[in-house]
Backbone as JSON, one array per atom type, in Angstrom:
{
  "sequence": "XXXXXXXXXXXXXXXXXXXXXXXXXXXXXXXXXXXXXXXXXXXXXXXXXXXXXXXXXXXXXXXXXXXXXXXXXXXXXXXXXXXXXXXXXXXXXXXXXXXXXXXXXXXXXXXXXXXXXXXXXXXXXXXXXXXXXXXXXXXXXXXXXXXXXXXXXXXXXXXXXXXXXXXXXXXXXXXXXXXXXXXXXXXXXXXXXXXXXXXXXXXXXXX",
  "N": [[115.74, 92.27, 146.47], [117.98, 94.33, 148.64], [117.45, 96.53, 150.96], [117.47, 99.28, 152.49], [117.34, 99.83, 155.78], [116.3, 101.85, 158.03], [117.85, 101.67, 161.86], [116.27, 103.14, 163.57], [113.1, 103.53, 164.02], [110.15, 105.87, 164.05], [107.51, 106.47, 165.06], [104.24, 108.01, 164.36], [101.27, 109.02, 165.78], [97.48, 108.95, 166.71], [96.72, 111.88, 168.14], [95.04, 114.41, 170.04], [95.66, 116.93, 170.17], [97.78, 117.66, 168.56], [98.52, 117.16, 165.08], [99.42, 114.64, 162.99], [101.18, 115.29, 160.89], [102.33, 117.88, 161.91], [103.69, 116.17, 164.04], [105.44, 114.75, 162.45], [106.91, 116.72, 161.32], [108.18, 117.5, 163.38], [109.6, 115.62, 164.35], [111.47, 115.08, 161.99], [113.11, 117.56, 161.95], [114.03, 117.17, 164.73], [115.92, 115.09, 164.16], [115.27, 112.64, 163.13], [114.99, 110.03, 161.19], [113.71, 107.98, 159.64], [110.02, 107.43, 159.38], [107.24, 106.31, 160.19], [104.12, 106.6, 159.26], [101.08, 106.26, 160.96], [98.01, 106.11, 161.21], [94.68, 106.01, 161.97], [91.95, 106.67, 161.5], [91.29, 108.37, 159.43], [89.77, 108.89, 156.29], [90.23, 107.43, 153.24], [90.48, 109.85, 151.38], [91.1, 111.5, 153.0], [93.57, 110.58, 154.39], [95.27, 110.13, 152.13], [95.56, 113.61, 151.41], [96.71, 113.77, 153.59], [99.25, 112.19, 153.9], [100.54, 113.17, 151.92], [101.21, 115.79, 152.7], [103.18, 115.57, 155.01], [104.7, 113.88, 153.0], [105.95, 115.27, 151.73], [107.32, 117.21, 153.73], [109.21, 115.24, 155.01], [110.37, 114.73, 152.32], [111.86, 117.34, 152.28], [113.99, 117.15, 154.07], [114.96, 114.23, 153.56], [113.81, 111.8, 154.37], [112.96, 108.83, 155.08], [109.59, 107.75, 154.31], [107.75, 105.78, 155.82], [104.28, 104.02, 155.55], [101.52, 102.83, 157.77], [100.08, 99.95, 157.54], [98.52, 101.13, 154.89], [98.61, 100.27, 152.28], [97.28, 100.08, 149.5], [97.22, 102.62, 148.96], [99.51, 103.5, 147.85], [100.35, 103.85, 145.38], [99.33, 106.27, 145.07], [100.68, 108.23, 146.63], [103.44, 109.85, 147.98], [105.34, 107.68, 148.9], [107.56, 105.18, 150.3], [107.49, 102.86, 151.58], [105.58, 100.15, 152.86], [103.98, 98.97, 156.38], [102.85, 96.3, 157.28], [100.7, 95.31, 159.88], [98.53, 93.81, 160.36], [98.36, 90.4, 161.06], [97.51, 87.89, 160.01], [97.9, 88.49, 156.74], [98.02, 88.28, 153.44], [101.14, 88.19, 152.95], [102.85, 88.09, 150.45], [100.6, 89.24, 148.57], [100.5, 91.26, 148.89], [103.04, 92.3, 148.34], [103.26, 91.86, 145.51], [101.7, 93.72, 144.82], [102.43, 95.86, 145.45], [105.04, 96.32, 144.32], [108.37, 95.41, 143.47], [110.35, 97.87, 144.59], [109.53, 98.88, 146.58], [109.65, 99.06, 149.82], [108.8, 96.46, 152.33], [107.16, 96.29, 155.7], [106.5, 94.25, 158.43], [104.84, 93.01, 161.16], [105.55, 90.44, 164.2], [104.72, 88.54, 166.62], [106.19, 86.61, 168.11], [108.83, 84.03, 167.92], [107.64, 82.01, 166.1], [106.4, 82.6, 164.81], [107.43, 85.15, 163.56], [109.75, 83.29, 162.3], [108.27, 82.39, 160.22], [107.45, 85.01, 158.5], [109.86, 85.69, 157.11], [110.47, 83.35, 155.66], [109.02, 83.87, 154.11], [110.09, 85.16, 152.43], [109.38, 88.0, 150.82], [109.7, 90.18, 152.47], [111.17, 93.13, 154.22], [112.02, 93.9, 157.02], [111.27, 92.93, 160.15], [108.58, 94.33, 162.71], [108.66, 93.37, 165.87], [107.47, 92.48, 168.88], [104.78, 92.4, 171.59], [107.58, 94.51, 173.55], [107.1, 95.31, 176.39], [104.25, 97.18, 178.69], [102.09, 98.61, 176.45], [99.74, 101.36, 175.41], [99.63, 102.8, 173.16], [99.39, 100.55, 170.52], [97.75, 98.61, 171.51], [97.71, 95.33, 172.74], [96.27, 91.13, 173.38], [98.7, 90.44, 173.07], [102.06, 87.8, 174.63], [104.19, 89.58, 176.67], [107.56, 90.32, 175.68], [110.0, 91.2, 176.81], [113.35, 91.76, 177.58], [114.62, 89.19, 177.45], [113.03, 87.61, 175.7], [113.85, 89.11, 173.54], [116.51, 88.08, 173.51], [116.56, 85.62, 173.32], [116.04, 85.05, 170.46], [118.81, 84.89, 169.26], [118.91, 82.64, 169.08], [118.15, 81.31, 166.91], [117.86, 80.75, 163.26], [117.49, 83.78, 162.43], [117.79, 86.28, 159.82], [116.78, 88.76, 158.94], [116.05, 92.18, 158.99], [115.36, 92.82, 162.34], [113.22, 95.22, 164.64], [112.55, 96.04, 167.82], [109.94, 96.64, 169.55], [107.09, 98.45, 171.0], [105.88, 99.92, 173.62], [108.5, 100.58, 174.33], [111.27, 102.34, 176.32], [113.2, 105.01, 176.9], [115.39, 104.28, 178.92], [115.0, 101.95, 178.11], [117.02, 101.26, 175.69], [119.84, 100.86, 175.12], [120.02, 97.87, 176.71], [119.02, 96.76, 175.14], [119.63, 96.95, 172.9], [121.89, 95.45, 173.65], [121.26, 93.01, 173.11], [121.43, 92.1, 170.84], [119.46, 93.1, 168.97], [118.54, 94.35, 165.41], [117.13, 96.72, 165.55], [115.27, 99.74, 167.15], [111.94, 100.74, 167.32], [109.78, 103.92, 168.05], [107.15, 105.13, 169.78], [104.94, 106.34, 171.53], [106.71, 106.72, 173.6], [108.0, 109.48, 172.51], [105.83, 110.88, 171.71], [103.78, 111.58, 173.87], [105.65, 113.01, 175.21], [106.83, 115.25, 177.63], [108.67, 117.37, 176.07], [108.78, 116.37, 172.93], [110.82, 116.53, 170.76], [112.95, 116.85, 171.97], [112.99, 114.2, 173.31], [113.23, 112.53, 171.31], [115.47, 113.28, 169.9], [117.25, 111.99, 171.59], [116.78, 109.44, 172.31], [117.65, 109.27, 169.65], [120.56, 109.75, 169.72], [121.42, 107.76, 171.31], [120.72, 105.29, 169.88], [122.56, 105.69, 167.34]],
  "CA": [[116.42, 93.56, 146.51], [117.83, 94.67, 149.59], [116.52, 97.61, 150.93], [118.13, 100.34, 153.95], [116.25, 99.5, 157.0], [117.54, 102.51, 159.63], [117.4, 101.49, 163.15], [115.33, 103.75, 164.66], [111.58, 104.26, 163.45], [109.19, 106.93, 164.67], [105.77, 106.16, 164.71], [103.24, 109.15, 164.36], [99.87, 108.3, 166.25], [96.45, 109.89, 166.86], [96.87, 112.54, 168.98], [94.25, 115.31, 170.3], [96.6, 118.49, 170.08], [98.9, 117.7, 167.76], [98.37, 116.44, 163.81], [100.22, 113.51, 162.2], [101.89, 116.42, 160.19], [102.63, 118.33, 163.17], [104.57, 115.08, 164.78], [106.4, 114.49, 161.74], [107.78, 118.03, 160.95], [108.98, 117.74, 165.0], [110.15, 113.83, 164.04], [112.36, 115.01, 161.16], [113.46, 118.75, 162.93], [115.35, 116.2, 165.76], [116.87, 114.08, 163.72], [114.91, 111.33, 162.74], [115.86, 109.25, 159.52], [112.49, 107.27, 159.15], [109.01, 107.48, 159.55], [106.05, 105.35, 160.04], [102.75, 107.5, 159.76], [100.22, 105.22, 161.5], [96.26, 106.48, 161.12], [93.83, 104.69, 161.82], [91.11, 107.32, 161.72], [90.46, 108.59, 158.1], [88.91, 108.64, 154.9], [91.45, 107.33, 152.33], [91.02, 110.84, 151.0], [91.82, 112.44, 153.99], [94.73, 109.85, 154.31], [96.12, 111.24, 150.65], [95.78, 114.83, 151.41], [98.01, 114.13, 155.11], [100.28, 111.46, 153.48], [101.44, 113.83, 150.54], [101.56, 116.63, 153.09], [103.8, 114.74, 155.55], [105.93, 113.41, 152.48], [107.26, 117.02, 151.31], [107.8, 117.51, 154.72], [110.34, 114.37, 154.65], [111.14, 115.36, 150.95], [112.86, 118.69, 152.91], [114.67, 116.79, 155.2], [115.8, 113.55, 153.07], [113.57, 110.77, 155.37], [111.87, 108.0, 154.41], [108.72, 107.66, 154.76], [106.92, 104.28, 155.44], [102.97, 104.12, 155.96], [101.08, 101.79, 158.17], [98.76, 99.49, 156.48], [97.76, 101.38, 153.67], [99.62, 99.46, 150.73], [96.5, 100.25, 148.4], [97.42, 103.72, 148.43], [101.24, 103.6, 148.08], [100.49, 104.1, 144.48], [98.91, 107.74, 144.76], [101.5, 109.14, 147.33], [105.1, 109.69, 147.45], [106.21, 106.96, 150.5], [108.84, 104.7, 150.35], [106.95, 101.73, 151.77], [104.48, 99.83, 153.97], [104.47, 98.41, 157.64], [101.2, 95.47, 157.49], [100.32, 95.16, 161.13], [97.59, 92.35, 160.21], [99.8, 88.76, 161.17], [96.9, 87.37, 158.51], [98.01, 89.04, 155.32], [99.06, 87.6, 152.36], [102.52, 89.18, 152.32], [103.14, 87.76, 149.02], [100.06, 89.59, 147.81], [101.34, 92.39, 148.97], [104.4, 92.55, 147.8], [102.97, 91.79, 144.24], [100.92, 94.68, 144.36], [103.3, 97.38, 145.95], [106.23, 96.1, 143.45], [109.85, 95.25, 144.09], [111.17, 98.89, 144.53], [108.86, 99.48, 147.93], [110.15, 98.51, 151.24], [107.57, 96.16, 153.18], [107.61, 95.55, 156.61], [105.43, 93.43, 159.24], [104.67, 92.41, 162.86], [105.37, 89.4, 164.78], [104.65, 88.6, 168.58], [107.02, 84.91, 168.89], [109.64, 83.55, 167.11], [107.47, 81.32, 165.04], [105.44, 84.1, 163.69], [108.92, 85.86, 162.46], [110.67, 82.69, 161.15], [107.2, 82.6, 159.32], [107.65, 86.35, 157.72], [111.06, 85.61, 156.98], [110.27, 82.23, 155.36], [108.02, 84.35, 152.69], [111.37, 85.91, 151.18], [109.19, 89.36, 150.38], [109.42, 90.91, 153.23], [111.97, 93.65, 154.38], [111.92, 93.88, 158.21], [109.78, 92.65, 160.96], [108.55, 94.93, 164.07], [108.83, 92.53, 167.0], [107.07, 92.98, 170.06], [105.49, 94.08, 172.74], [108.61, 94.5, 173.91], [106.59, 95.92, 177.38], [102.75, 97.5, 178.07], [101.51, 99.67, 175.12], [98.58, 102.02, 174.96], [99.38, 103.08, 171.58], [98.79, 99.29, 170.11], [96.98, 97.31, 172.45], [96.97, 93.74, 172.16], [96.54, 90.36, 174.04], [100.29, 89.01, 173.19], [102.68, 88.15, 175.93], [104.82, 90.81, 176.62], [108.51, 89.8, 175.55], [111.46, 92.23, 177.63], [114.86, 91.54, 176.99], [114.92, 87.59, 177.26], [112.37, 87.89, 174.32], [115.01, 89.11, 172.27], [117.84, 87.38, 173.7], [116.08, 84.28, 172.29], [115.88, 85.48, 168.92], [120.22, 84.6, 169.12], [119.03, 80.59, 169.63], [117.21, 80.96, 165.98], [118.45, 81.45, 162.26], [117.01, 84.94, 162.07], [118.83, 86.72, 158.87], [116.12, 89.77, 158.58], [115.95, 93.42, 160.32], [114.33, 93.11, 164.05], [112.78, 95.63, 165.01], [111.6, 95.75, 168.79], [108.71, 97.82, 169.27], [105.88, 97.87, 171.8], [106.68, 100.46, 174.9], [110.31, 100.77, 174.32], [111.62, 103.9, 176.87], [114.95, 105.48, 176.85], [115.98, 103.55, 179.37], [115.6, 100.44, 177.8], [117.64, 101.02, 174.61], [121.03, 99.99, 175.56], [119.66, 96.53, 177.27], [117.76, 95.93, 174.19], [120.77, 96.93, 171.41], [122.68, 94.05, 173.54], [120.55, 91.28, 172.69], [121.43, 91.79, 169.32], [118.51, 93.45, 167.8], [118.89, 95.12, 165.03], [116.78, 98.43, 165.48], [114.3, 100.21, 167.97], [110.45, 101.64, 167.46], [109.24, 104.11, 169.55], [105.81, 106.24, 169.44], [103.95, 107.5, 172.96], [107.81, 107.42, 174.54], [108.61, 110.67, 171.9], [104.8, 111.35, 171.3], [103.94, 111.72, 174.94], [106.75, 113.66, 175.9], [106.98, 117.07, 177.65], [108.91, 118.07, 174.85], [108.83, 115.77, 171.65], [111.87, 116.91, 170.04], [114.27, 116.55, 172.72], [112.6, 112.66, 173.44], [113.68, 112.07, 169.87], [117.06, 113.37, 170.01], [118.1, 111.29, 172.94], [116.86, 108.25, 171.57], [118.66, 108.82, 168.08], [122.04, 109.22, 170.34], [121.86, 106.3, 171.99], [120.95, 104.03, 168.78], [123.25, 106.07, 166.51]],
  "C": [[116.59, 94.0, 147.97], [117.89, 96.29, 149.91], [117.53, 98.5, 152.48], [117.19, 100.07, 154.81], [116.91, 100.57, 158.03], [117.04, 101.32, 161.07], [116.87, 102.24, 164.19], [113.98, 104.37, 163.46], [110.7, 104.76, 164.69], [107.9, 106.38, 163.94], [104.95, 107.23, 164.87], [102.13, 108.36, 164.92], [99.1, 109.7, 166.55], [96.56, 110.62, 167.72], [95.82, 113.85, 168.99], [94.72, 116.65, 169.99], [97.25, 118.42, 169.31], [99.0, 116.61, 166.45], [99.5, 115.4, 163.37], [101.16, 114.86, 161.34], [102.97, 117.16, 161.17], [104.26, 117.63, 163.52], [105.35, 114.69, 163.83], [107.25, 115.61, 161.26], [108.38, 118.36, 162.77], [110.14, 116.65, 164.6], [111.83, 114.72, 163.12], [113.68, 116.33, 161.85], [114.64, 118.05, 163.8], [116.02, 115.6, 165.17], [116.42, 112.61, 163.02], [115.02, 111.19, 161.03], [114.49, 108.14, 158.73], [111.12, 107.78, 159.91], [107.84, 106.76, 159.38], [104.32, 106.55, 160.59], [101.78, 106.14, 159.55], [98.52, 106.31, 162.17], [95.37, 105.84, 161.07], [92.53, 105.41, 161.9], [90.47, 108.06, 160.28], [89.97, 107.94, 157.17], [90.07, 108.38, 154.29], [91.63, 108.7, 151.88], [91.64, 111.67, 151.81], [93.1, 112.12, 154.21], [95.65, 110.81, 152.93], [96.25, 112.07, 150.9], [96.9, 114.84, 152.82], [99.39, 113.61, 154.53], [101.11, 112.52, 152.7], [101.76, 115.37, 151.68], [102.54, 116.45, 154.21], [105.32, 114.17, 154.4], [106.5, 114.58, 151.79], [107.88, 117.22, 152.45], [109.2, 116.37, 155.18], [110.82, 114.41, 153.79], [112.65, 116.01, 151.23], [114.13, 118.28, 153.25], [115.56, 115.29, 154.75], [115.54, 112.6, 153.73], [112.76, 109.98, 155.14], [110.85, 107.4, 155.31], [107.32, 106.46, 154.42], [104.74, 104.3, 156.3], [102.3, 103.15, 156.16], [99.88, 101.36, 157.75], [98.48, 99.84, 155.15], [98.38, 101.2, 152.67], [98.51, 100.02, 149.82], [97.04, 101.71, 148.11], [99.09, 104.09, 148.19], [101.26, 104.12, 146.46], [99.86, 105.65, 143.66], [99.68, 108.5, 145.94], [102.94, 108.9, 147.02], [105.53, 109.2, 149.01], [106.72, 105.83, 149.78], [108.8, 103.07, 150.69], [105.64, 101.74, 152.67], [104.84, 99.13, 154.52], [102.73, 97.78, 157.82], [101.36, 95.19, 159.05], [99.22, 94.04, 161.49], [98.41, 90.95, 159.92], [98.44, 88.13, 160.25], [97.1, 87.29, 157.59], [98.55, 88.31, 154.9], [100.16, 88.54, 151.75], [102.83, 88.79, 151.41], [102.23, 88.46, 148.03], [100.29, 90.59, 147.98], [102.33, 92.89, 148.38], [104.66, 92.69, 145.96], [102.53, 92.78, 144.05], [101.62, 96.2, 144.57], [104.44, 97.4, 144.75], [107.59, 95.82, 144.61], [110.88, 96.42, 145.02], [110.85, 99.54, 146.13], [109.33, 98.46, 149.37], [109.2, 97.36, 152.08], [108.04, 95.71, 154.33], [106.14, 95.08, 157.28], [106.01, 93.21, 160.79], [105.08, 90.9, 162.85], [105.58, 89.46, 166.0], [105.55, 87.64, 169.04], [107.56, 84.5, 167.9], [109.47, 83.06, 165.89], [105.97, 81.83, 163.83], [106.83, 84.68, 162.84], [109.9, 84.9, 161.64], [109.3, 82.52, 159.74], [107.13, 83.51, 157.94], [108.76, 86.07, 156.92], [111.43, 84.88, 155.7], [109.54, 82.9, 153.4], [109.23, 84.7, 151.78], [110.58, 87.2, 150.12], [108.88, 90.52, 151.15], [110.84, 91.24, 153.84], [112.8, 94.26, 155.36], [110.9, 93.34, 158.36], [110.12, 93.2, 162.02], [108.37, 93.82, 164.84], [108.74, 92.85, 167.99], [105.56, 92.15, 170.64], [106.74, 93.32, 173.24], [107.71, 94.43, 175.57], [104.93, 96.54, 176.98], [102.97, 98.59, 176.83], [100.33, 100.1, 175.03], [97.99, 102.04, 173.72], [99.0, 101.95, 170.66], [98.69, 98.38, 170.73], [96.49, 96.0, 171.95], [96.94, 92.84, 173.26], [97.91, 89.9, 174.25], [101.15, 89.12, 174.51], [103.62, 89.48, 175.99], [106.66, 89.88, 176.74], [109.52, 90.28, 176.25], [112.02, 91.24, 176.9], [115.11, 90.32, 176.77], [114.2, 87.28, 176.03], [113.27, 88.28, 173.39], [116.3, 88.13, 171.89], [117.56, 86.23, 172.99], [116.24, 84.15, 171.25], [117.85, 84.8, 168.06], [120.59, 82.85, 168.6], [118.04, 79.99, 167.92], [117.75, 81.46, 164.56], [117.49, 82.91, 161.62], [118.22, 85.65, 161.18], [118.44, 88.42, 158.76], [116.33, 90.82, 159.7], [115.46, 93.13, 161.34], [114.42, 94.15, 164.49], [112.45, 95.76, 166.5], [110.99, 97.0, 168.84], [107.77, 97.22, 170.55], [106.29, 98.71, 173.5], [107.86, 100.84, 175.44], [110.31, 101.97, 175.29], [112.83, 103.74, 176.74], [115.7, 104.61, 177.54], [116.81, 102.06, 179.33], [116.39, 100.19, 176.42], [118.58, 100.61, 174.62], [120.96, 98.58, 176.13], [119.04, 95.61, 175.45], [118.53, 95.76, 173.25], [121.66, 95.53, 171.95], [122.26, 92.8, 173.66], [120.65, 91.04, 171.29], [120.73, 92.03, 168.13], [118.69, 94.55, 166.81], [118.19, 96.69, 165.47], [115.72, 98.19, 166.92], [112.73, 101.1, 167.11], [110.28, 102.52, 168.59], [108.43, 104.97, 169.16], [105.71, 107.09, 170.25], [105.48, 107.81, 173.58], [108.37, 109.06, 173.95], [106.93, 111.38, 171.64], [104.05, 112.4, 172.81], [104.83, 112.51, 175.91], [106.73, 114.74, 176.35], [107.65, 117.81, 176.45], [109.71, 116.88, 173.78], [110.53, 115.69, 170.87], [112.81, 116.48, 170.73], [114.11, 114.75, 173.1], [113.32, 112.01, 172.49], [115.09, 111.92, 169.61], [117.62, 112.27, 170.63], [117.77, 109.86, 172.82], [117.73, 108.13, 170.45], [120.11, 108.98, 168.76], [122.25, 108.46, 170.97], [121.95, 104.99, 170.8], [121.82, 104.29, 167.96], [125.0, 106.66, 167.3]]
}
């Protein structure tokens, strides 16, 4: 089943001043069309009580709302899908357990991680990155820029790409002409003197 993938996802992250709730009733306010609430800090119940308060708040606004990792609970909230971030998983068991009707997406760091994902045939995008450094998900992998994508042209890739991993404003136009389908971006709109307007000015450059 194929599924709407926008090209621009917002990532919500832990932030000191400002709630996952918060950052998604700013997220949707600008313009944004998707959502990835990414927590890595509660109790599943606490998770349920933000998730369902987060998905009225996209309800309002008409934005779908995908949640990182937590596939077990996809079946006591109202989201739209899941984004596995563990390159381990059995995305096939996944996909059995969420059903047909739920979006799934996944990571990969190198080509032969994503013809991998791809290869499964139950998976609905893949984020692809780092693009550049990243605070917000710190890892060892190399860091890919623009020739990292450009590559992606030299390979039968059929699925959404994603790049993700430090993206800034700057680099969205370099990055749309390598051919990828969409952009991520978190700390560049999370981080921002003012959130809202970060958001905007990304969704007019990809849209």
């Amino acid at each position: 089943m194929k599924k709407y993938i926008s090209k621009f996802h917002y990532l919500t992250q832990d932030l000191p001043n400002r709630s996952h709730a918060d950052q998604a009733h700013i997220a949707c306010g600008a313009g944004a069309n998707w959502i990835q609430y990414r927590c890595l800090t509660k109790t599943d119940d606490e998770l349920i009580a933000e998730i369902n308060e987060i998905a009225a708040i996209c309800d309002d606004w008409g934005v779908t709302l995908i949640l990182a990792n937590h596939y077990h609970l996809l079946d006591r909230v109202d989201a739209q899908g899941v984004h596995i971030e563990d390159f381990d998983a059995d995305l096939a068991a996944v996909r059995k357990h969420i059903g047909d009707d739920k979006t799934l997406g996944t990571s990969a760091t190198n080509i032969e991680s994503l013809l991998r994902v791809q290869a499964t045939g139950v998976v609905d995008y893949c984020g692809y990155g780092p693009f550049a450094h990243t605070d917000t998900k710190p890892n060892n992998k190399p860091l890919l820029g623009f020739q990292g994508y450009r590559e992606l042209q030299k390979h039968p890739v059929e699925m959404p790409v994603i790049a993700v991993g430090g993206v800034q404003l700057i680099d969205v136009d370099p990055l749309l002409e390598t051919g990828v389908y969409g952009i991520a971006v978190s700390a560049a709109v999370n981080l921002a003197p003012n959130p809202a307007t970060a958001l905007r000015e990304f969704y007019k450059k990809i849209y």
